[in-house]
PDB file of C-alpha atoms in Angstrom:
ATOM      1  CA  MET Y 241      85.891 117.102 149.061  1.00 54.00           C
ATOM      2  CA  THR Y 242      88.122 114.076 149.549  1.00 53.00           C
ATOM      3  CA  ASP Y 243      89.352 111.977 146.628  1.00 54.00           C
ATOM      4  CA  THR Y 244      88.790 108.354 147.635  1.00 56.00           C
ATOM      5  CA  ASN Y 245      90.029 106.881 144.355  1.00 58.00           C
ATOM      6  CA  ASN Y 246      93.738 107.239 145.052  1.00 54.00           C
ATOM      7  CA  THR Y 247      95.694 104.926 147.279  1.00 56.00           C
ATOM      8  CA  PRO Y 248      98.517 106.760 149.095  1.00 60.00           C
ATOM      9  CA  GLY Y 249     101.830 106.027 147.410  1.00 61.00           C
ATOM     10  CA  GLN Y 250     100.198 104.581 144.271  1.00 71.00           C
ATOM     11  CA  THR Y 251     101.308 106.305 141.054  1.00 80.00           C
ATOM     12  CA  PHE Y 252     100.755 105.663 137.389  1.00 80.00           C
ATOM     13  CA  ASP Y 253     103.920 105.013 135.393  1.00 81.00           C
ATOM     14  CA  MET Y 254     103.177 106.640 132.029  1.00 80.00           C
ATOM     15  CA  SER Y 255     106.520 105.619 130.540  1.00 80.00           C
ATOM     16  CA  ALA Y 256     105.998 101.932 131.384  1.00 76.00           C
ATOM     17  CA  SER Y 257     102.468 102.067 130.003  1.00 74.00           C
ATOM     18  CA  MET Y 258     103.665 103.609 126.744  1.00 77.00           C
ATOM     19  CA  GLN Y 259     106.408 100.976 126.435  1.00 74.00           C
ATOM     20  CA  ARG Y 260     103.873  98.150 126.948  1.00 73.00           C
ATOM     21  CA  ASN Y 261     101.543  99.707 124.362  1.00 76.00           C
ATOM     22  CA  HIS Y 262     104.419 100.079 121.894  1.00 74.00           C
ATOM     23  CA  ALA Y 263     105.464  96.442 122.437  1.00 80.00           C
ATOM     24  CA  ASP Y 264     101.844  95.261 122.029  1.00 74.00           C
ATOM     25  CA  ARG Y 265     101.532  97.252 118.795  1.00 79.00           C
ATOM     26  CA  GLN Y 266     104.786  95.796 117.437  1.00 85.00           C
ATOM     27  CA  ARG Y 267     103.647  92.230 118.222  1.00 84.00           C
ATOM     28  CA  TYR Y 268     100.235  92.838 116.640  1.00 81.00           C
ATOM     29  CA  GLU Y 269     101.725  94.411 113.490  1.00 85.00           C
ATOM     30  CA  ALA Y 270     104.288  91.609 113.122  1.00 87.00           C
ATOM     31  CA  LEU Y 271     101.612  88.931 113.514  1.00 88.00           C
ATOM     32  CA  SER Y 272      99.322  90.741 111.058  1.00 86.00           C
ATOM     33  CA  ALA Y 273     102.150  91.019 108.524  1.00 88.00           C
ATOM     34  CA  SER Y 274     103.004  87.332 108.902  1.00 90.00           C
ATOM     35  CA  ILE Y 275      99.488  86.170 107.972  1.00 92.00           C
ATOM     36  CA  ARG Y 276      98.933  88.644 105.134  1.00 92.00           C
ATOM     37  CA  PRO Y 277     100.731  86.590 102.411  1.00 94.00           C
ATOM     38  CA  ALA Y 278      98.468  83.565 103.012  1.00 95.00           C
ATOM     39  CA  ASN Y 279      95.363  85.783 102.946  1.00 95.00           C
ATOM     40  CA  LYS Y 280      96.551  87.410  99.731  1.00 96.00           C
ATOM     41  CA  LYS Y 281      97.245  83.998  98.140  1.00 97.00           C
ATOM     42  CA  ALA Y 282      93.818  82.651  99.138  1.00 97.00           C
ATOM     43  CA  LEU Y 283      92.088  85.672  97.611  1.00 97.00           C
ATOM     44  CA  PHE Y 284      94.122  85.598  94.386  1.00 98.00           C
ATOM     45  CA  ASP Y 285      93.422  81.840  94.038  1.00 97.00           C
ATOM     46  CA  VAL Y 286      89.657  82.492  94.146  1.00 97.00           C
ATOM     47  CA  LEU Y 287      89.893  85.436  91.738  1.00 98.00           C
ATOM     48  CA  ALA Y 288      92.038  83.456  89.265  1.00 97.00           C
ATOM     49  CA  ALA Y 289      89.644  80.489  89.371  1.00 97.00           C
ATOM     50  CA  ALA Y 290      86.812  82.904  88.446  1.00 97.00           C
ATOM     51  CA  ASP Y 291      88.870  84.273  85.522  1.00 97.00           C
ATOM     52  CA  ILE Y 292      89.072  87.744  87.091  1.00 98.00           C
ATOM     53  CA  ALA Y 293      92.000  89.700  85.629  1.00 98.00           C
ATOM     54  CA  GLN Y 294      91.887  92.774  87.817  1.00 98.00           C
ATOM     55  CA  VAL Y 295      90.057  94.250  90.790  1.00 98.00           C
ATOM     56  CA  ILE Y 296      89.970  98.017  91.345  1.00 98.00           C
ATOM     57  CA  VAL Y 297      89.178  99.392  94.811  1.00 98.00           C
ATOM     58  CA  THR Y 298      88.674 103.123  95.330  1.00 98.00           C
ATOM     59  CA  PHE Y 299      88.682 104.742  98.767  1.00 97.00           C
ATOM     60  CA  ASP Y 300      88.158 108.196 100.215  1.00 97.00           C
ATOM     61  CA  GLY Y 301      88.453 109.575 103.715  1.00 95.00           C
ATOM     62  CA  TYR Y 302      88.519 112.861 105.593  1.00 94.00           C
ATOM     63  CA  GLY Y 303      87.163 114.432 108.757  1.00 93.00           C
ATOM     64  CA  ASP Y 304      88.045 111.350 110.826  1.00 90.00           C
ATOM     65  CA  SER Y 305      86.040 108.953 108.695  1.00 93.00           C
ATOM     66  CA  GLY Y 306      86.874 106.955 105.609  1.00 94.00           C
ATOM     67  CA  GLN Y 307      85.499 104.176 103.491  1.00 96.00           C
ATOM     68  CA  ILE Y 308      85.836 102.042 100.424  1.00 97.00           C
ATOM     69  CA  GLU Y 309      83.891 103.839  97.695  1.00 97.00           C
ATOM     70  CA  ASP Y 310      83.795 101.153  95.012  1.00 97.00           C
ATOM     71  CA  VAL Y 311      85.013  97.660  94.190  1.00 98.00           C
ATOM     72  CA  SER Y 312      84.962  96.623  90.536  1.00 97.00           C
ATOM     73  CA  ALA Y 313      86.261  93.544  88.758  1.00 98.00           C
ATOM     74  CA  LEU Y 314      87.447  93.116  85.175  1.00 97.00           C
ATOM     75  CA  SER Y 315      87.650  90.022  83.015  1.00 96.00           C
ATOM     76  CA  GLY Y 316      88.485  90.100  79.333  1.00 92.00           C
ATOM     77  CA  GLY Y 317      88.384  93.898  79.419  1.00 91.00           C
ATOM     78  CA  LYS Y 318      84.781  93.929  80.666  1.00 96.00           C
ATOM     79  CA  ASN Y 319      83.271  94.725  84.053  1.00 97.00           C
ATOM     80  CA  VAL Y 320      82.089  91.558  85.769  1.00 97.00           C
ATOM     81  CA  ASP Y 321      80.705  90.606  89.152  1.00 97.00           C
ATOM     82  CA  LEU Y 322      83.023  89.251  91.790  1.00 97.00           C
ATOM     83  CA  PRO Y 323      82.515  85.549  92.474  1.00 95.00           C
ATOM     84  CA  LYS Y 324      79.810  84.630  94.961  1.00 93.00           C
ATOM     85  CA  GLY Y 325      80.619  82.475  97.928  1.00 92.00           C
ATOM     86  CA  GLN Y 326      82.732  82.712 101.024  1.00 96.00           C
ATOM     87  CA  ILE Y 327      86.442  82.811 101.737  1.00 97.00           C
ATOM     88  CA  SER Y 328      88.206  82.416 105.061  1.00 96.00           C
ATOM     89  CA  LEU Y 329      90.862  84.969 106.039  1.00 95.00           C
ATOM     90  CA  SER Y 330      93.095  84.926 109.096  1.00 93.00           C
ATOM     91  CA  ARG Y 331      93.028  87.852 111.516  1.00 90.00           C
ATOM     92  CA  ALA Y 332      95.389  88.767 114.336  1.00 87.00           C
ATOM     93  CA  SER Y 333      93.869  89.594 117.714  1.00 81.00           C
ATOM     94  CA  TRP Y 334      95.134  92.615 119.649  1.00 79.00           C
ATOM     95  CA  GLY Y 335      96.940  91.802 122.882  1.00 78.00           C
ATOM     96  CA  THR Y 336      97.354  88.075 122.153  1.00 80.00           C
ATOM     97  CA  GLU Y 337      99.324  85.828 119.857  1.00 82.00           C
ATOM     98  CA  GLU Y 338      96.014  84.359 118.694  1.00 87.00           C
ATOM     99  CA  VAL Y 339      95.079  84.143 115.027  1.00 90.00           C
ATOM    100  CA  THR Y 340      91.416  83.595 114.219  1.00 90.00           C
ATOM    101  CA  GLU Y 341      89.699  82.619 111.000  1.00 93.00           C
ATOM    102  CA  HIS Y 342      86.880  84.781 109.644  1.00 94.00           C
ATOM    103  CA  SER Y 343      84.551  83.718 106.855  1.00 96.00           C
ATOM    104  CA  MET Y 344      83.423  86.508 104.522  1.00 96.00           C
ATOM    105  CA  THR Y 345      82.322  87.201 100.961  1.00 97.00           C
ATOM    106  CA  ILE Y 346      84.924  87.753  98.257  1.00 97.00           C
ATOM    107  CA  GLU Y 347      84.067  91.475  98.151  1.00 97.00           C
ATOM    108  CA  GLU Y 348      84.472  91.735 101.933  1.00 97.00           C
ATOM    109  CA  ALA Y 349      87.852  89.985 101.646  1.00 97.00           C
ATOM    110  CA  VAL Y 350      89.004  92.458  98.970  1.00 98.00           C
ATOM    111  CA  GLU Y 351      87.908  95.351 101.183  1.00 97.00           C
ATOM    112  CA  GLN Y 352      89.559  93.824 104.267  1.00 94.00           C
ATOM    113  CA  LEU Y 353      92.912  93.498 102.509  1.00 95.00           C
ATOM    114  CA  ALA Y 354      92.626  97.069 101.233  1.00 96.00           C
ATOM    115  CA  TYR Y 355      91.916  98.368 104.748  1.00 94.00           C
ATOM    116  CA  ASP Y 356      94.793  96.263 106.135  1.00 92.00           C
ATOM    117  CA  PHE Y 357      97.255  97.698 103.611  1.00 94.00           C
ATOM    118  CA  LEU Y 358      96.028 101.246 104.262  1.00 94.00           C
ATOM    119  CA  ALA Y 359      96.492 100.772 108.004  1.00 90.00           C
ATOM    120  CA  GLU Y 360      99.986  99.360 107.422  1.00 89.00           C
ATOM    121  CA  THR Y 361     101.234 102.004 104.997  1.00 93.00           C
ATOM    122  CA  HIS Y 362      99.203 105.131 105.832  1.00 94.00           C
ATOM    123  CA  PRO Y 363      97.686 104.904 109.319  1.00 91.00           C
ATOM    124  CA  GLY Y 364      95.288 107.770 109.914  1.00 93.00           C
ATOM    125  CA  TRP Y 365      94.550 108.159 106.192  1.00 94.00           C
ATOM    126  CA  GLU Y 366      90.990 109.157 107.079  1.00 94.00           C
ATOM    127  CA  ASN Y 367      91.878 111.890 109.570  1.00 94.00           C
ATOM    128  CA  ASN Y 368      91.705 115.666 109.060  1.00 93.00           C
ATOM    129  CA  ASP Y 369      91.940 116.528 105.339  1.00 94.00           C
ATOM    130  CA  GLY Y 370      92.322 112.801 104.680  1.00 95.00           C
ATOM    131  CA  ALA Y 371      93.348 110.873 101.625  1.00 96.00           C
ATOM    132  CA  TYR Y 372      91.910 109.138  98.601  1.00 97.00           C
ATOM    133  CA  GLY Y 373      93.161 106.650  96.084  1.00 97.00           C
ATOM    134  CA  GLU Y 374      92.934 103.334  94.387  1.00 98.00           C
ATOM    135  CA  PHE Y 375      94.138  99.780  94.814  1.00 98.00           C
ATOM    136  CA  THR Y 376      94.714  97.631  91.752  1.00 98.00           C
ATOM    137  CA  PHE Y 377      94.707  93.873  92.337  1.00 98.00           C
ATOM    138  CA  ASP Y 378      96.502  92.380  89.310  1.00 98.00           C
ATOM    139  CA  VAL Y 379      95.493  88.735  89.479  1.00 98.00           C
ATOM    140  CA  LYS Y 380      97.913  87.360  86.863  1.00 96.00           C
ATOM    141  CA  SER Y 381     101.001  88.901  88.504  1.00 97.00           C
ATOM    142  CA  ARG Y 382      99.478  88.523  92.009  1.00 97.00           C
ATOM    143  CA  VAL Y 383     100.457  92.065  92.885  1.00 97.00           C
ATOM    144  CA  ILE Y 384      98.430  94.707  94.685  1.00 97.00           C
ATOM    145  CA  THR Y 385      99.355  98.304  93.833  1.00 98.00           C
ATOM    146  CA  LEU Y 386      98.268 101.274  95.933  1.00 98.00           C
ATOM    147  CA  ASP Y 387      97.937 104.761  94.443  1.00 98.00           C
ATOM    148  CA  HIS Y 388      97.565 106.945  97.577  1.00 97.00           C
ATOM    149  CA  ASN Y 389      96.916 110.690  97.558  1.00 97.00           C
ATOM    150  CA  GLU Y 390      97.068 112.714 100.777  1.00 96.00           C
ATOM    151  CA  ARG Y 391      95.210 115.962 101.226  1.00 95.00           C
ATOM    152  CA  TYR Y 392      96.469 118.761 103.416  1.00 92.00           C
ATOM    153  CA  THR Y 393      95.766 122.411 104.042  1.00 92.00           C
ATOM    154  CA  ALA Y 394      98.707 124.717 103.577  1.00 91.00           C
ATOM    155  CA  THR Y 395      98.927 128.254 104.861  1.00 91.00           C
ATOM    156  CA  GLU Y 396     101.408 130.841 103.747  1.00 93.00           C
ATOM    157  CA  SER Y 397     101.453 133.940 105.901  1.00 93.00           C
ATOM    158  CA  TYR Y 398     103.086 137.246 105.122  1.00 91.00           C
ATOM    159  CA  GLU Y 399     103.506 140.366 107.189  1.00 93.00           C
ATOM    160  CA  HIS Y 400     104.611 143.639 105.667  1.00 92.00           C
ATOM    161  CA  THR Y 401     105.449 146.834 107.455  1.00 92.00           C
ATOM    162  CA  PHE Y 402     105.804 149.980 105.390  1.00 94.00           C
TER     163      PHE Y 402
END
């Protein structure tokens, strides 16, 4: 059988491809990082206007899948609903310098920021044994804290000859 898909003399340069992918990833991550402070400010402004003191986001992932488990808000020491309505967050687009605006609910915005910070600090958190944890959005101090716990399987092997 003859392979008709290859042109004589044409080769794939894996090194060049990996360098382009690395450069694309660096540009995307830098652009994403540059828009994150404005997204964070917009979200905290909405939460503060609704008198929300704190938002707690729990997540869990393993086996190549992960998700936000719960989003809860506190005001005056009591659980409250997140504000209704929409907020617009900026998003970077892979492979371009383009930033697009996406309208979403406040809960979706909280989740999006949590996923963004997980991807930035612990990429692959959902793979294999995975990870779990909690984000705390402290509205007054405008700080987001991540408590991240990684799971792993350890094996200790011993061999004895007597």
